[in-house]
Coordinates of C-alpha atoms in Angstrom, one line a residue:
M1 CA -124.8 25.4 13.2
K2 CA -126.5 22.0 13.5
L3 CA -123.9 20.2 12.2
A4 CA -121.2 22.0 14.2
R5 CA -122.9 21.0 17.2
F6 CA -123.3 17.6 16.3
A7 CA -119.6 17.3 15.4
A8 CA -118.7 19.0 18.9
A9 CA -121.1 16.4 20.7
V10 CA -119.3 13.4 18.8
L11 CA -116.0 14.9 19.7
F12 CA -116.7 14.9 23.2
A13 CA -118.4 11.6 23.3
G14 CA -115.5 10.0 21.7
A15 CA -113.2 11.6 24.0
L16 CA -114.7 10.5 26.9
S17 CA -115.6 6.6 26.1
H18 CA -112.0 6.0 24.5
A19 CA -109.5 7.7 26.8
L20 CA -110.4 6.1 30.2
P21 CA -110.3 2.4 28.8
A22 CA -107.0 3.0 27.0
A23 CA -105.5 4.0 30.2
A24 CA -106.6 1.1 31.9
A25 CA -105.3 -1.1 29.1
A26 CA -101.9 0.4 29.0
A27 CA -101.1 0.1 32.7
D28 CA -98.0 -2.1 32.1
R29 CA -96.5 0.3 29.6
S30 CA -93.9 2.9 30.1
P31 CA -95.2 6.1 31.4
I32 CA -94.4 8.1 27.9
Q33 CA -96.1 5.1 26.1
Q34 CA -99.3 5.3 28.4
R35 CA -99.4 9.0 27.7
A36 CA -99.4 8.6 24.1
D37 CA -102.0 5.8 24.2
Q38 CA -104.3 8.2 26.1
F39 CA -103.7 10.8 23.6
L40 CA -104.0 8.7 20.4
A41 CA -107.5 7.0 21.7
L42 CA -108.9 10.5 22.0
V43 CA -107.6 11.7 18.5
N44 CA -108.6 8.3 16.9
A45 CA -112.2 8.3 18.0
S46 CA -112.7 12.0 17.3
Y47 CA -111.0 11.8 13.8
Q48 CA -113.5 8.9 12.8
A49 CA -116.5 10.8 14.1
L50 CA -115.7 13.9 12.4
Y51 CA -114.1 12.4 9.2
T52 CA -117.6 10.7 8.8
V53 CA -119.4 13.7 9.1
Q54 CA -117.3 15.7 6.6
Q55 CA -117.3 12.6 4.0
H56 CA -121.3 12.5 4.1
A57 CA -121.3 16.6 3.8
E58 CA -119.0 16.2 1.0
W59 CA -120.7 13.5 -1.0
D60 CA -123.8 15.4 -0.8
A61 CA -122.1 18.4 -2.3
A62 CA -120.5 16.1 -5.2
T63 CA -123.7 14.4 -6.0
D64 CA -126.0 17.2 -5.8
V65 CA -124.4 20.6 -6.4
S66 CA -126.1 23.4 -4.6
D67 CA -125.6 26.1 -2.3
A68 CA -127.0 24.4 0.9
H69 CA -124.8 21.5 0.2
D70 CA -121.7 23.7 -0.2
A71 CA -122.6 25.4 3.0
A72 CA -122.6 22.1 4.8
S73 CA -119.5 20.8 3.3
T74 CA -117.8 23.9 4.4
V75 CA -119.0 23.8 7.8
A76 CA -118.1 19.7 8.1
S77 CA -114.6 20.5 6.7
K78 CA -114.2 23.3 9.4
A79 CA -114.9 21.0 12.0
L80 CA -112.6 18.3 11.1
A81 CA -109.8 21.0 10.5
A82 CA -110.5 22.7 13.7
F83 CA -110.0 19.6 15.8
M84 CA -106.8 18.0 13.7
G85 CA -105.2 21.6 13.7
N86 CA -105.8 22.4 17.3
P87 CA -102.7 23.8 18.8
A88 CA -103.0 21.6 21.7
L89 CA -103.0 18.5 19.4
I90 CA -100.0 19.8 17.5
T91 CA -98.1 20.5 20.6
E92 CA -98.6 17.2 22.1
S93 CA -97.9 15.1 19.2
R94 CA -94.6 17.2 18.8
A95 CA -93.9 16.5 22.5
L96 CA -94.3 13.0 22.3
L97 CA -92.0 12.3 19.3
E98 CA -89.3 14.0 21.2
H99 CA -89.5 10.7 23.0
E100 CA -89.8 8.4 19.7
S101 CA -87.3 6.1 21.0
E102 CA -89.5 5.1 23.8
L103 CA -92.6 4.8 21.6
D104 CA -93.5 1.7 19.7
T105 CA -93.4 1.8 15.9
L106 CA -97.5 2.1 15.4
T107 CA -97.7 4.9 17.7
V108 CA -95.0 7.0 15.9
R109 CA -96.5 6.6 12.5
Q110 CA -99.9 7.6 14.1
L111 CA -98.3 10.9 15.6
R112 CA -96.5 11.7 12.3
R113 CA -99.8 11.2 10.7
A114 CA -101.6 13.5 13.0
L115 CA -99.2 16.2 12.2
L116 CA -99.5 15.7 8.6
L117 CA -103.3 16.0 8.9
A118 CA -102.9 19.1 11.1
A119 CA -100.7 20.6 8.4
E120 CA -103.8 20.8 6.0
G121 CA -105.7 22.9 8.4
P122 CA -103.5 24.2 11.4
M123 CA -105.5 26.3 13.8
T124 CA -102.3 28.1 15.0
N125 CA -104.0 30.4 12.5
P126 CA -107.7 30.0 12.2
A127 CA -108.8 32.5 10.0
L128 CA -106.2 31.4 7.4
V129 CA -107.8 27.8 7.5
S130 CA -111.4 29.0 7.6
D131 CA -110.6 31.0 4.2
R132 CA -108.7 28.0 2.6
I133 CA -111.8 25.8 3.5
E134 CA -114.2 28.4 1.8
A135 CA -112.0 28.9 -1.2
E136 CA -111.7 25.1 -1.8
T137 CA -115.7 24.6 -1.4
Q138 CA -116.1 27.6 -3.8
Q139 CA -113.6 26.4 -6.3
A140 CA -115.4 23.0 -6.3
S141 CA -118.7 24.6 -6.8
T142 CA -117.5 26.5 -9.8
M143 CA -116.1 23.4 -11.3
N144 CA -118.9 21.0 -10.8
G145 CA -121.5 23.5 -11.8
F146 CA -120.1 24.9 -14.9
T147 CA -122.2 24.0 -17.9
F148 CA -120.1 23.1 -21.3
R149 CA -121.4 24.7 -24.3
L150 CA -120.9 23.8 -28.0
R151 CA -122.4 25.4 -31.0
G152 CA -124.7 27.3 -28.9
K153 CA -126.0 24.1 -27.0
D154 CA -125.4 22.8 -23.5
V155 CA -123.2 19.6 -23.4
I156 CA -121.9 17.5 -20.4
A157 CA -118.2 16.5 -20.4
N158 CA -118.8 12.9 -21.6
D159 CA -120.2 14.3 -25.0
L160 CA -117.1 16.4 -25.5
D161 CA -114.8 13.3 -24.7
E162 CA -117.0 11.3 -27.1
R163 CA -116.4 13.7 -30.1
L164 CA -112.6 13.9 -29.3
V165 CA -112.5 10.1 -29.5
K166 CA -114.6 9.6 -32.6
S167 CA -114.8 12.7 -34.8
T168 CA -112.5 13.0 -38.1
D169 CA -113.5 16.4 -38.9
L170 CA -110.6 18.8 -37.9
A171 CA -112.7 21.7 -37.7
E172 CA -115.2 20.2 -35.2
R173 CA -112.5 18.9 -33.2
R174 CA -110.8 22.2 -32.7
E175 CA -114.5 23.5 -31.4
V176 CA -114.7 21.0 -29.2
W177 CA -111.5 21.1 -27.7
E178 CA -111.7 24.7 -27.1
A179 CA -115.1 24.2 -25.6
S180 CA -113.3 21.9 -23.0
K181 CA -111.0 24.7 -22.1
A182 CA -113.8 27.2 -21.7
I183 CA -113.9 26.5 -18.0
G184 CA -110.3 27.8 -17.3
P185 CA -111.0 31.5 -17.1
S186 CA -113.6 30.9 -14.4
L187 CA -111.5 28.8 -12.4
R188 CA -108.3 31.0 -12.6
P189 CA -109.1 33.5 -9.7
G190 CA -110.1 30.8 -7.2
L191 CA -106.8 29.0 -7.9
V192 CA -105.0 32.4 -7.6
R193 CA -106.4 32.5 -4.1
L194 CA -105.6 29.2 -3.4
Q195 CA -102.1 29.3 -4.2
G196 CA -101.4 31.3 -1.4
L197 CA -104.0 29.9 1.1
R198 CA -102.6 26.5 0.5
N199 CA -98.9 27.6 0.9
G200 CA -100.0 29.3 4.0
V201 CA -101.4 26.4 5.7
A202 CA -98.3 24.6 4.9
R203 CA -95.9 26.9 6.5
E204 CA -98.0 27.1 9.4
L205 CA -96.6 23.7 10.4
G206 CA -93.1 24.5 9.2
Y207 CA -93.0 23.2 5.4
P208 CA -91.7 25.7 3.0
D209 CA -94.8 25.3 0.6
Y210 CA -97.8 23.0 -0.2
F211 CA -95.7 20.9 -2.7
A212 CA -93.5 20.2 -0.2
L213 CA -96.1 19.1 2.3
Q214 CA -97.6 16.8 -0.5
A215 CA -94.0 15.3 -1.1
A216 CA -93.5 14.8 3.0
N217 CA -97.1 12.8 2.7
H218 CA -94.9 10.3 0.5
D219 CA -92.0 10.5 3.0
M220 CA -90.2 12.5 0.2
T221 CA -88.9 15.9 -0.3
T222 CA -89.5 18.2 -3.2
A223 CA -86.4 17.6 -4.9
E224 CA -86.6 13.8 -4.5
V225 CA -90.0 13.8 -5.9
L226 CA -89.1 15.8 -9.0
A227 CA -85.8 13.4 -9.6
M228 CA -88.1 10.6 -9.2
Q229 CA -90.4 11.6 -12.0
D230 CA -87.5 12.7 -14.2
E231 CA -85.9 9.2 -13.8
F232 CA -89.1 7.4 -14.8
L233 CA -89.2 9.7 -18.2
R234 CA -85.1 8.9 -19.0
T235 CA -85.8 5.2 -18.8
L236 CA -89.2 5.1 -20.6
R237 CA -88.1 8.0 -23.3
P238 CA -87.1 5.5 -25.9
L239 CA -90.3 3.8 -25.7
Y240 CA -92.1 7.0 -25.7
E241 CA -90.5 8.3 -28.8
Q242 CA -91.4 5.1 -30.7
L243 CA -95.1 5.6 -29.5
Y244 CA -95.1 9.3 -30.2
T245 CA -93.7 8.7 -33.6
W246 CA -96.1 6.3 -34.7
T247 CA -99.0 8.4 -33.3
R248 CA -97.8 11.6 -35.4
Y249 CA -97.8 9.6 -38.6
E250 CA -101.2 7.7 -37.7
L251 CA -103.1 10.9 -36.9
A252 CA -101.7 12.6 -40.1
K253 CA -103.1 9.6 -42.1
R254 CA -106.2 9.7 -40.3
Y255 CA -106.8 13.6 -40.8
H256 CA -105.2 13.5 -44.4
Q257 CA -102.9 16.2 -43.3
P258 CA -99.1 16.3 -43.6
V259 CA -97.0 14.9 -40.8
P260 CA -96.6 17.7 -38.4
D261 CA -93.3 18.2 -36.6
R262 CA -95.3 18.2 -33.1
I263 CA -98.9 16.9 -32.3
P264 CA -101.4 19.5 -32.2
A265 CA -103.4 18.8 -28.8
D266 CA -106.8 18.8 -30.8
W267 CA -105.7 15.8 -32.8
L268 CA -105.3 13.7 -29.9
P269 CA -108.5 11.8 -28.4
N270 CA -108.2 13.4 -24.7
R271 CA -108.8 16.7 -23.5
W272 CA -105.2 16.9 -21.9
G273 CA -103.3 14.6 -24.6
Q274 CA -102.9 12.4 -21.5
E275 CA -104.2 9.0 -23.0
W276 CA -104.1 8.0 -26.6
E277 CA -105.5 4.6 -26.2
A278 CA -108.8 5.4 -28.2
L279 CA -106.7 5.5 -31.2
V280 CA -106.5 1.6 -31.1
E281 CA -109.6 -0.3 -30.7
V282 CA -109.2 -3.6 -28.8
P283 CA -110.8 -6.2 -31.1
G284 CA -114.4 -6.8 -30.5
L285 CA -114.5 -5.4 -27.0
D286 CA -116.5 -2.0 -27.6
A287 CA -118.9 -3.8 -29.8
A288 CA -119.5 -6.6 -27.0
L289 CA -119.9 -4.1 -24.4
A290 CA -122.4 -1.9 -26.2
A291 CA -124.5 -5.0 -26.0
K292 CA -124.4 -4.9 -22.1
S293 CA -126.1 -2.8 -19.6
P294 CA -124.2 -0.3 -17.4
E295 CA -125.6 -2.5 -14.4
W296 CA -123.5 -5.7 -15.9
V297 CA -120.4 -3.7 -16.2
V298 CA -120.7 -2.6 -12.6
K299 CA -121.4 -6.3 -11.2
A300 CA -118.8 -7.6 -13.5
G301 CA -116.2 -5.7 -11.7
E302 CA -117.4 -6.9 -8.3
R303 CA -117.4 -10.5 -9.4
F304 CA -113.9 -10.1 -10.4
Y305 CA -112.9 -9.4 -6.8
T306 CA -115.2 -12.2 -5.5
S307 CA -113.3 -14.7 -7.9
L308 CA -109.9 -13.6 -5.9
G309 CA -111.6 -14.6 -2.7
R310 CA -112.8 -11.2 -1.5
A311 CA -116.1 -10.7 0.0
P312 CA -118.9 -9.0 -2.0
L313 CA -119.3 -5.3 -1.7
P314 CA -121.3 -4.3 1.6
A315 CA -124.9 -3.7 1.2
T316 CA -124.3 -0.1 1.8
F317 CA -122.3 0.2 -1.4
W318 CA -125.5 -0.4 -3.4
S319 CA -127.9 1.6 -1.7
G320 CA -125.4 4.6 -1.1
S321 CA -123.4 4.8 -4.4
D322 CA -124.2 7.2 -7.4
L323 CA -123.2 5.0 -10.2
Y324 CA -124.8 6.4 -13.5
P325 CA -125.2 9.4 -15.5
V326 CA -128.1 12.1 -14.5
Q327 CA -130.8 11.4 -17.1
P328 CA -133.1 14.3 -18.2
P329 CA -135.4 16.0 -17.2
S330 CA -133.6 16.0 -13.7
T331 CA -131.9 19.2 -13.1
R332 CA -129.5 17.7 -10.7
R333 CA -125.7 18.3 -11.2
K334 CA -123.1 16.0 -10.1
N335 CA -119.3 15.7 -10.5
S336 CA -118.4 14.2 -13.5
H337 CA -115.0 12.6 -12.2
A338 CA -115.2 9.0 -11.1
S339 CA -114.1 8.2 -7.6
C340 CA -114.5 6.1 -4.4
W341 CA -115.3 7.1 -1.0
D342 CA -114.7 5.5 2.3
M343 CA -117.6 7.3 4.1
N344 CA -116.4 6.5 7.7
L345 CA -113.3 4.4 7.8
D346 CA -115.2 1.4 8.8
H347 CA -116.6 -0.6 5.8
D348 CA -119.1 2.3 4.4
I349 CA -117.7 2.3 1.0
R350 CA -119.6 4.3 -2.0
S351 CA -118.4 5.2 -5.5
L352 CA -119.4 8.1 -7.6
M353 CA -119.1 7.3 -11.3
S354 CA -121.3 8.0 -14.7
V355 CA -121.1 4.3 -15.9
E356 CA -122.0 3.5 -19.6
S357 CA -121.3 0.5 -21.6
D358 CA -118.1 1.1 -23.3
E359 CA -114.4 0.1 -22.7
Q360 CA -113.4 3.2 -20.7
W361 CA -116.1 2.5 -18.0
F362 CA -115.5 -1.3 -18.0
T363 CA -111.8 -0.3 -17.2
T364 CA -112.9 2.4 -14.6
V365 CA -115.3 0.3 -12.7
H366 CA -112.4 -2.5 -11.9
H367 CA -110.4 0.4 -11.0
E368 CA -112.7 2.1 -8.7
L369 CA -113.6 -1.1 -6.8
G370 CA -109.9 -1.6 -6.3
H371 CA -110.1 1.3 -4.0
A372 CA -113.1 0.0 -2.4
Y373 CA -111.5 -3.3 -1.8
Y374 CA -108.1 -1.7 -0.3
D375 CA -110.2 0.2 1.9
L376 CA -112.0 -2.7 3.2
A377 CA -108.7 -4.6 3.7
Y378 CA -107.3 -2.2 6.1
S379 CA -110.7 -1.5 8.1
R380 CA -110.0 -3.9 10.8
P381 CA -109.1 -3.7 14.6
G382 CA -105.4 -3.7 14.2
V383 CA -105.2 -0.5 12.1
P384 CA -106.0 2.5 14.0
Y385 CA -108.5 5.2 12.1
L386 CA -105.5 7.6 11.8
L387 CA -103.7 4.8 9.7
R388 CA -106.7 3.7 7.7
E389 CA -105.5 4.8 4.4
G390 CA -102.9 3.7 1.9
S391 CA -99.3 3.3 3.1
S392 CA -98.4 5.9 0.4
P393 CA -101.3 7.9 -1.4
A394 CA -99.7 6.2 -4.5
F395 CA -100.6 2.5 -3.1
H396 CA -104.4 3.3 -3.6
E397 CA -104.0 4.1 -7.3
G398 CA -101.6 1.4 -7.8
F399 CA -103.5 -1.3 -6.5
A400 CA -106.7 0.1 -8.4
E401 CA -104.4 0.0 -11.7
V402 CA -103.3 -3.7 -10.9
A403 CA -106.8 -4.5 -11.1
A404 CA -107.5 -2.3 -14.3
M405 CA -104.5 -3.9 -15.9
A406 CA -105.8 -7.4 -15.0
S407 CA -109.1 -6.3 -16.6
R408 CA -107.6 -5.8 -20.1
Q409 CA -106.0 -9.3 -20.5
A410 CA -107.4 -11.6 -23.3
P411 CA -107.9 -14.7 -20.9
Y412 CA -110.0 -12.5 -18.7
L413 CA -112.1 -11.0 -21.4
Q414 CA -112.4 -14.1 -23.0
S415 CA -114.0 -15.7 -19.8
L416 CA -116.8 -12.9 -19.8
G417 CA -117.5 -13.6 -23.5
L418 CA -116.1 -10.2 -24.6
I419 CA -113.8 -11.5 -27.0
P420 CA -113.8 -14.8 -28.9
A421 CA -112.7 -17.8 -27.2
G422 CA -110.2 -18.8 -29.7
G423 CA -107.8 -16.1 -28.6
R424 CA -106.2 -13.3 -30.4
S425 CA -103.8 -13.6 -33.6
K426 CA -100.2 -12.0 -33.1
D427 CA -101.5 -9.0 -35.1
D428 CA -104.2 -8.6 -32.5
E429 CA -101.8 -9.3 -29.6
I430 CA -99.6 -6.5 -30.8
R431 CA -102.6 -4.1 -31.4
T432 CA -103.7 -4.8 -27.9
L433 CA -100.2 -4.0 -26.4
L434 CA -100.4 -0.8 -28.5
H435 CA -103.6 0.1 -26.9
D436 CA -102.5 -0.4 -23.4
A437 CA -99.1 1.4 -23.9
L438 CA -101.0 4.3 -25.3
A439 CA -103.0 4.4 -22.3
T440 CA -100.1 4.7 -19.6
V441 CA -96.7 5.7 -21.4
P442 CA -98.4 8.9 -22.7
F443 CA -100.1 9.2 -19.2
L444 CA -96.7 9.3 -17.4
F445 CA -95.0 11.7 -19.6
F446 CA -98.0 14.0 -18.9
A447 CA -98.2 13.2 -15.3
C448 CA -94.4 13.4 -14.6
G449 CA -93.9 16.3 -16.9
P450 CA -96.6 19.2 -17.1
M451 CA -98.5 18.3 -14.2
T452 CA -95.9 17.5 -11.7
H453 CA -93.4 20.4 -12.9
W454 CA -96.0 23.0 -13.4
E455 CA -97.6 22.6 -9.9
A456 CA -94.0 22.7 -8.2
D457 CA -93.7 25.9 -9.9
V458 CA -96.6 27.3 -8.6
Y459 CA -96.2 26.3 -5.1
A460 CA -92.6 25.7 -4.8
H461 CA -91.5 28.7 -6.9
Q462 CA -94.8 30.7 -6.5
L463 CA -95.2 31.2 -10.2
P464 CA -97.3 34.3 -10.8
Q465 CA -100.5 33.8 -12.6
E466 CA -99.4 36.0 -15.5
Q467 CA -97.0 33.0 -16.6
W468 CA -99.2 30.2 -15.8
N469 CA -100.3 29.5 -19.5
A470 CA -97.1 30.1 -21.3
R471 CA -95.3 27.8 -18.5
W472 CA -97.8 25.1 -18.8
W473 CA -97.6 24.8 -22.6
K474 CA -93.7 25.0 -22.5
Y475 CA -93.9 21.9 -20.2
V476 CA -96.5 20.2 -22.5
N477 CA -94.3 20.9 -25.7
D478 CA -91.0 19.9 -23.9
Y479 CA -92.2 16.7 -22.1
Q480 CA -95.0 15.4 -24.6
G481 CA -94.3 17.0 -27.8
V482 CA -97.7 18.7 -27.9
V483 CA -98.8 21.9 -29.1
P484 CA -102.2 23.9 -28.9
P485 CA -104.1 24.4 -32.5
S486 CA -103.5 28.1 -32.0
P487 CA -101.8 30.4 -29.5
R488 CA -103.0 30.3 -25.9
G489 CA -102.2 33.7 -24.2
E490 CA -102.8 34.4 -20.6
E491 CA -106.3 35.2 -21.1
F492 CA -106.8 31.5 -21.0
C493 CA -106.2 29.1 -18.0
D494 CA -105.6 25.8 -19.6
P495 CA -103.8 24.0 -16.6
V496 CA -106.7 24.7 -14.4
T497 CA -109.2 22.8 -16.6
K498 CA -107.7 19.7 -15.1
T499 CA -109.9 18.6 -12.0
H500 CA -106.9 17.8 -10.2
V501 CA -105.3 21.0 -10.2
N502 CA -108.6 22.2 -8.3
D503 CA -109.3 19.5 -5.9
A504 CA -106.3 17.4 -5.5
P505 CA -103.2 19.9 -5.7
A506 CA -99.7 18.8 -6.0
Y507 CA -100.8 15.2 -6.1
Y508 CA -100.7 14.1 -9.6
F509 CA -97.0 12.7 -9.2
S510 CA -98.4 10.1 -7.0
Y511 CA -100.4 8.8 -10.0
A512 CA -97.3 8.4 -11.7
I513 CA -95.5 6.7 -8.9
A514 CA -98.6 4.3 -8.8
T515 CA -98.4 3.6 -12.6
V516 CA -94.8 2.3 -12.2
F517 CA -95.9 0.3 -8.9
E518 CA -99.0 -1.3 -11.0
Y519 CA -96.6 -2.7 -13.6
Q520 CA -94.0 -3.8 -11.0
V521 CA -96.8 -5.6 -8.8
Y522 CA -98.8 -6.9 -11.7
C523 CA -95.9 -8.7 -13.4
H524 CA -94.8 -10.3 -9.9
I525 CA -98.1 -11.5 -9.6
A526 CA -98.2 -13.1 -13.1
K527 CA -94.9 -14.4 -13.0
T528 CA -94.1 -15.6 -9.5
V529 CA -97.6 -16.1 -7.9
L530 CA -99.4 -17.5 -11.1
H531 CA -96.3 -18.7 -13.1
Q532 CA -97.9 -17.0 -16.3
D533 CA -96.9 -14.8 -19.1
P534 CA -97.7 -11.4 -17.9
R535 CA -98.9 -10.4 -21.5
R536 CA -101.6 -13.4 -21.1
S537 CA -102.4 -13.5 -17.5
N538 CA -105.9 -14.1 -15.8
F539 CA -106.1 -13.3 -12.2
A540 CA -109.9 -14.2 -12.1
G541 CA -110.6 -17.3 -10.5
H542 CA -107.3 -17.5 -8.4
P543 CA -107.6 -17.0 -4.5
E544 CA -103.9 -16.8 -4.1
V545 CA -103.9 -13.5 -5.9
G546 CA -106.4 -12.1 -3.4
A547 CA -104.3 -13.4 -0.6
F548 CA -101.3 -11.8 -2.0
L549 CA -102.9 -8.2 -2.5
E550 CA -104.6 -8.4 0.8
R551 CA -101.2 -8.9 2.5
M552 CA -99.8 -6.0 0.9
Q553 CA -103.1 -3.9 1.7
A554 CA -103.9 -5.1 5.3
P555 CA -101.4 -2.9 7.2
G556 CA -102.8 0.3 5.6
A557 CA -100.4 3.0 6.6
S558 CA -99.0 1.3 9.6
R559 CA -96.1 0.2 7.5
D560 CA -93.7 2.2 5.3
W561 CA -94.6 1.8 1.5
R562 CA -91.1 0.9 0.3
A563 CA -90.9 -1.9 3.3
I564 CA -94.2 -3.4 1.9
L565 CA -93.2 -2.9 -1.7
R566 CA -89.8 -4.6 -1.2
E567 CA -91.0 -7.5 1.0
A568 CA -93.9 -8.1 -1.5
T569 CA -91.7 -8.1 -4.8
G570 CA -88.1 -8.3 -3.8
E571 CA -87.1 -5.0 -5.2
D572 CA -87.3 -1.4 -4.7
L573 CA -89.8 0.8 -7.2
S574 CA -88.7 0.5 -10.7
T575 CA -89.8 1.1 -14.5
R576 CA -87.9 -2.2 -15.4
A577 CA -91.1 -4.4 -15.3
M578 CA -92.8 -1.8 -17.5
V579 CA -90.0 -2.0 -20.2
D580 CA -89.9 -5.5 -20.3
Y581 CA -93.9 -6.0 -20.6
Y582 CA -93.6 -3.8 -23.8
Q583 CA -90.5 -5.1 -25.2
P584 CA -92.6 -7.1 -28.1
L585 CA -94.3 -3.7 -28.7
M586 CA -90.9 -1.8 -28.9
D587 CA -89.4 -4.3 -31.5
W588 CA -92.7 -3.8 -33.6
L589 CA -92.5 0.0 -33.4
V590 CA -89.1 0.2 -34.3
K591 CA -89.8 -1.6 -37.6
Q592 CA -92.9 0.5 -38.3
N593 CA -91.0 3.9 -37.6
R594 CA -88.1 3.0 -39.9
G595 CA -87.0 5.9 -41.9
R596 CA -89.2 8.3 -40.0
R597 CA -88.4 11.3 -38.1
T598 CA -88.6 10.6 -34.2
G599 CA -88.9 13.0 -31.5
W600 CA -89.8 16.5 -31.5
T601 CA -88.6 20.3 -31.6
A602 CA -88.3 21.3 -27.8
S603 CA -88.8 25.0 -26.5
A604 CA -85.9 27.3 -26.8
G605 CA -83.2 26.7 -24.1
T606 CA -83.9 23.1 -23.5
A607 CA -82.3 19.9 -24.9
E608 CA -85.3 17.8 -24.5
G609 CA -86.8 16.2 -27.4
T610 CA -84.8 17.2 -30.5
V611 CA -85.8 15.8 -33.7
R612 CA -83.4 13.4 -34.9

């Protein structure tokens, strides 16, 4: 109740202090523009205040899982949803947009953003919104509070991941993989409920389903999203087939087994088979990082950005973040998924991680700080609070991955003393390309394939829960060429073990867009801004790179993402840069795979992935 009263007081104060000055400042504008200015002044002030309360409550719930924190998070989420989904706000936004031609572009974008936010919690049906928020909170609590067990002992997710990376004992690997899926049945009931609730809130504002709402957040339709994902896969399939074939034979050799027709899921170094880079160690990197502290890893990430001319992270980042694993004897439980948080849309940036001194976390730190610096770039007076976000949701991941990609390049690693100053041999350069391709190309076939198509089925086609696991494994086979180690019936719920299915639904296609964006922007910077070979580029120490990125980032959501990308790179979104980047690897793989079977057997009734 205290939190609800505080939110109401902040909303009233924000409305009173911002609406009247806006009216005076807009006296020389048209009547409809003045009306919109007054309305948006109130909405922006109240949105920022309530957003801040919500973020703090959700942060507490993620960093210290408890019933009390879950309850506070629910109240804060309801307060924000009640405001943004208010019927009067929806009505006024729609009424103003009927005069779109009389309004400036920034106003129109704010009004459309307000309606998209309203669609997440339309108070035209307050009971539905309340039920959805409570269900989301309960699902997060179930997920964050789950204790993994292996051979009778409690383990954390990092332990399972490490064993899947390092173990060559197939019996152990199968136990670990199955332990990682044990959370699925406990999450199924919550997702069944959320399937209906999420679709329900989307329909309140005229969207056919929740997937369509998320597509609209990218200015696309469901059909356009699926077509784009399929086009990514079509253009990248020759490279994936070569990587897949090399991996199939490599794993068979590693485990002393016959070469399988399709790759067993427990053979791969990732719980979902989405990233395979652990099969190839970048020369010297893991050993060098083992000698560094986790604190050094985080500070190295910050130094990368300051070398581009960006300001040091705010002091509140260091005082407020939760950066390292919870150590015994502490019983505190926290979300194990790395994330970056914009707490107030005005420079209070934090990160939730569990940093350790290894290659994965070195890259993750550069990635997460990429989110932080994007947040900081658009947190400026020219961008209203409603538009202080990525121009597209994919832009946030894209910019973060541009930094992650730059962090893997040899010249940068040499400058940090993580690999020898003499450079890499030709063999090492190919291995590095192979490592990076295994991190990104299989990811795209997971993201564009099973994740996007399964969630489209769940929301757009209301796939019944009795078919969830079968449909999931059909897509995993068809798109990835991966099969479970043993039959997985509907008593399991393997897709729900993926964090994003629970807390970022119908969103994974955005990561795929971001990956293609990453290569396009990274290669453009290397070639055009720095005049360097993209495979041997070093962004660090070049303020012109920071300036280029900040120009793309500063508008936030005040401009269309396609226009920003086209203006910066001179072309529309395309996998061309990615294909070009890996051409030397493609040539090498073709030679390695000569005489081998490529591809895999697809499910009955599809033409994808036939063995040749």
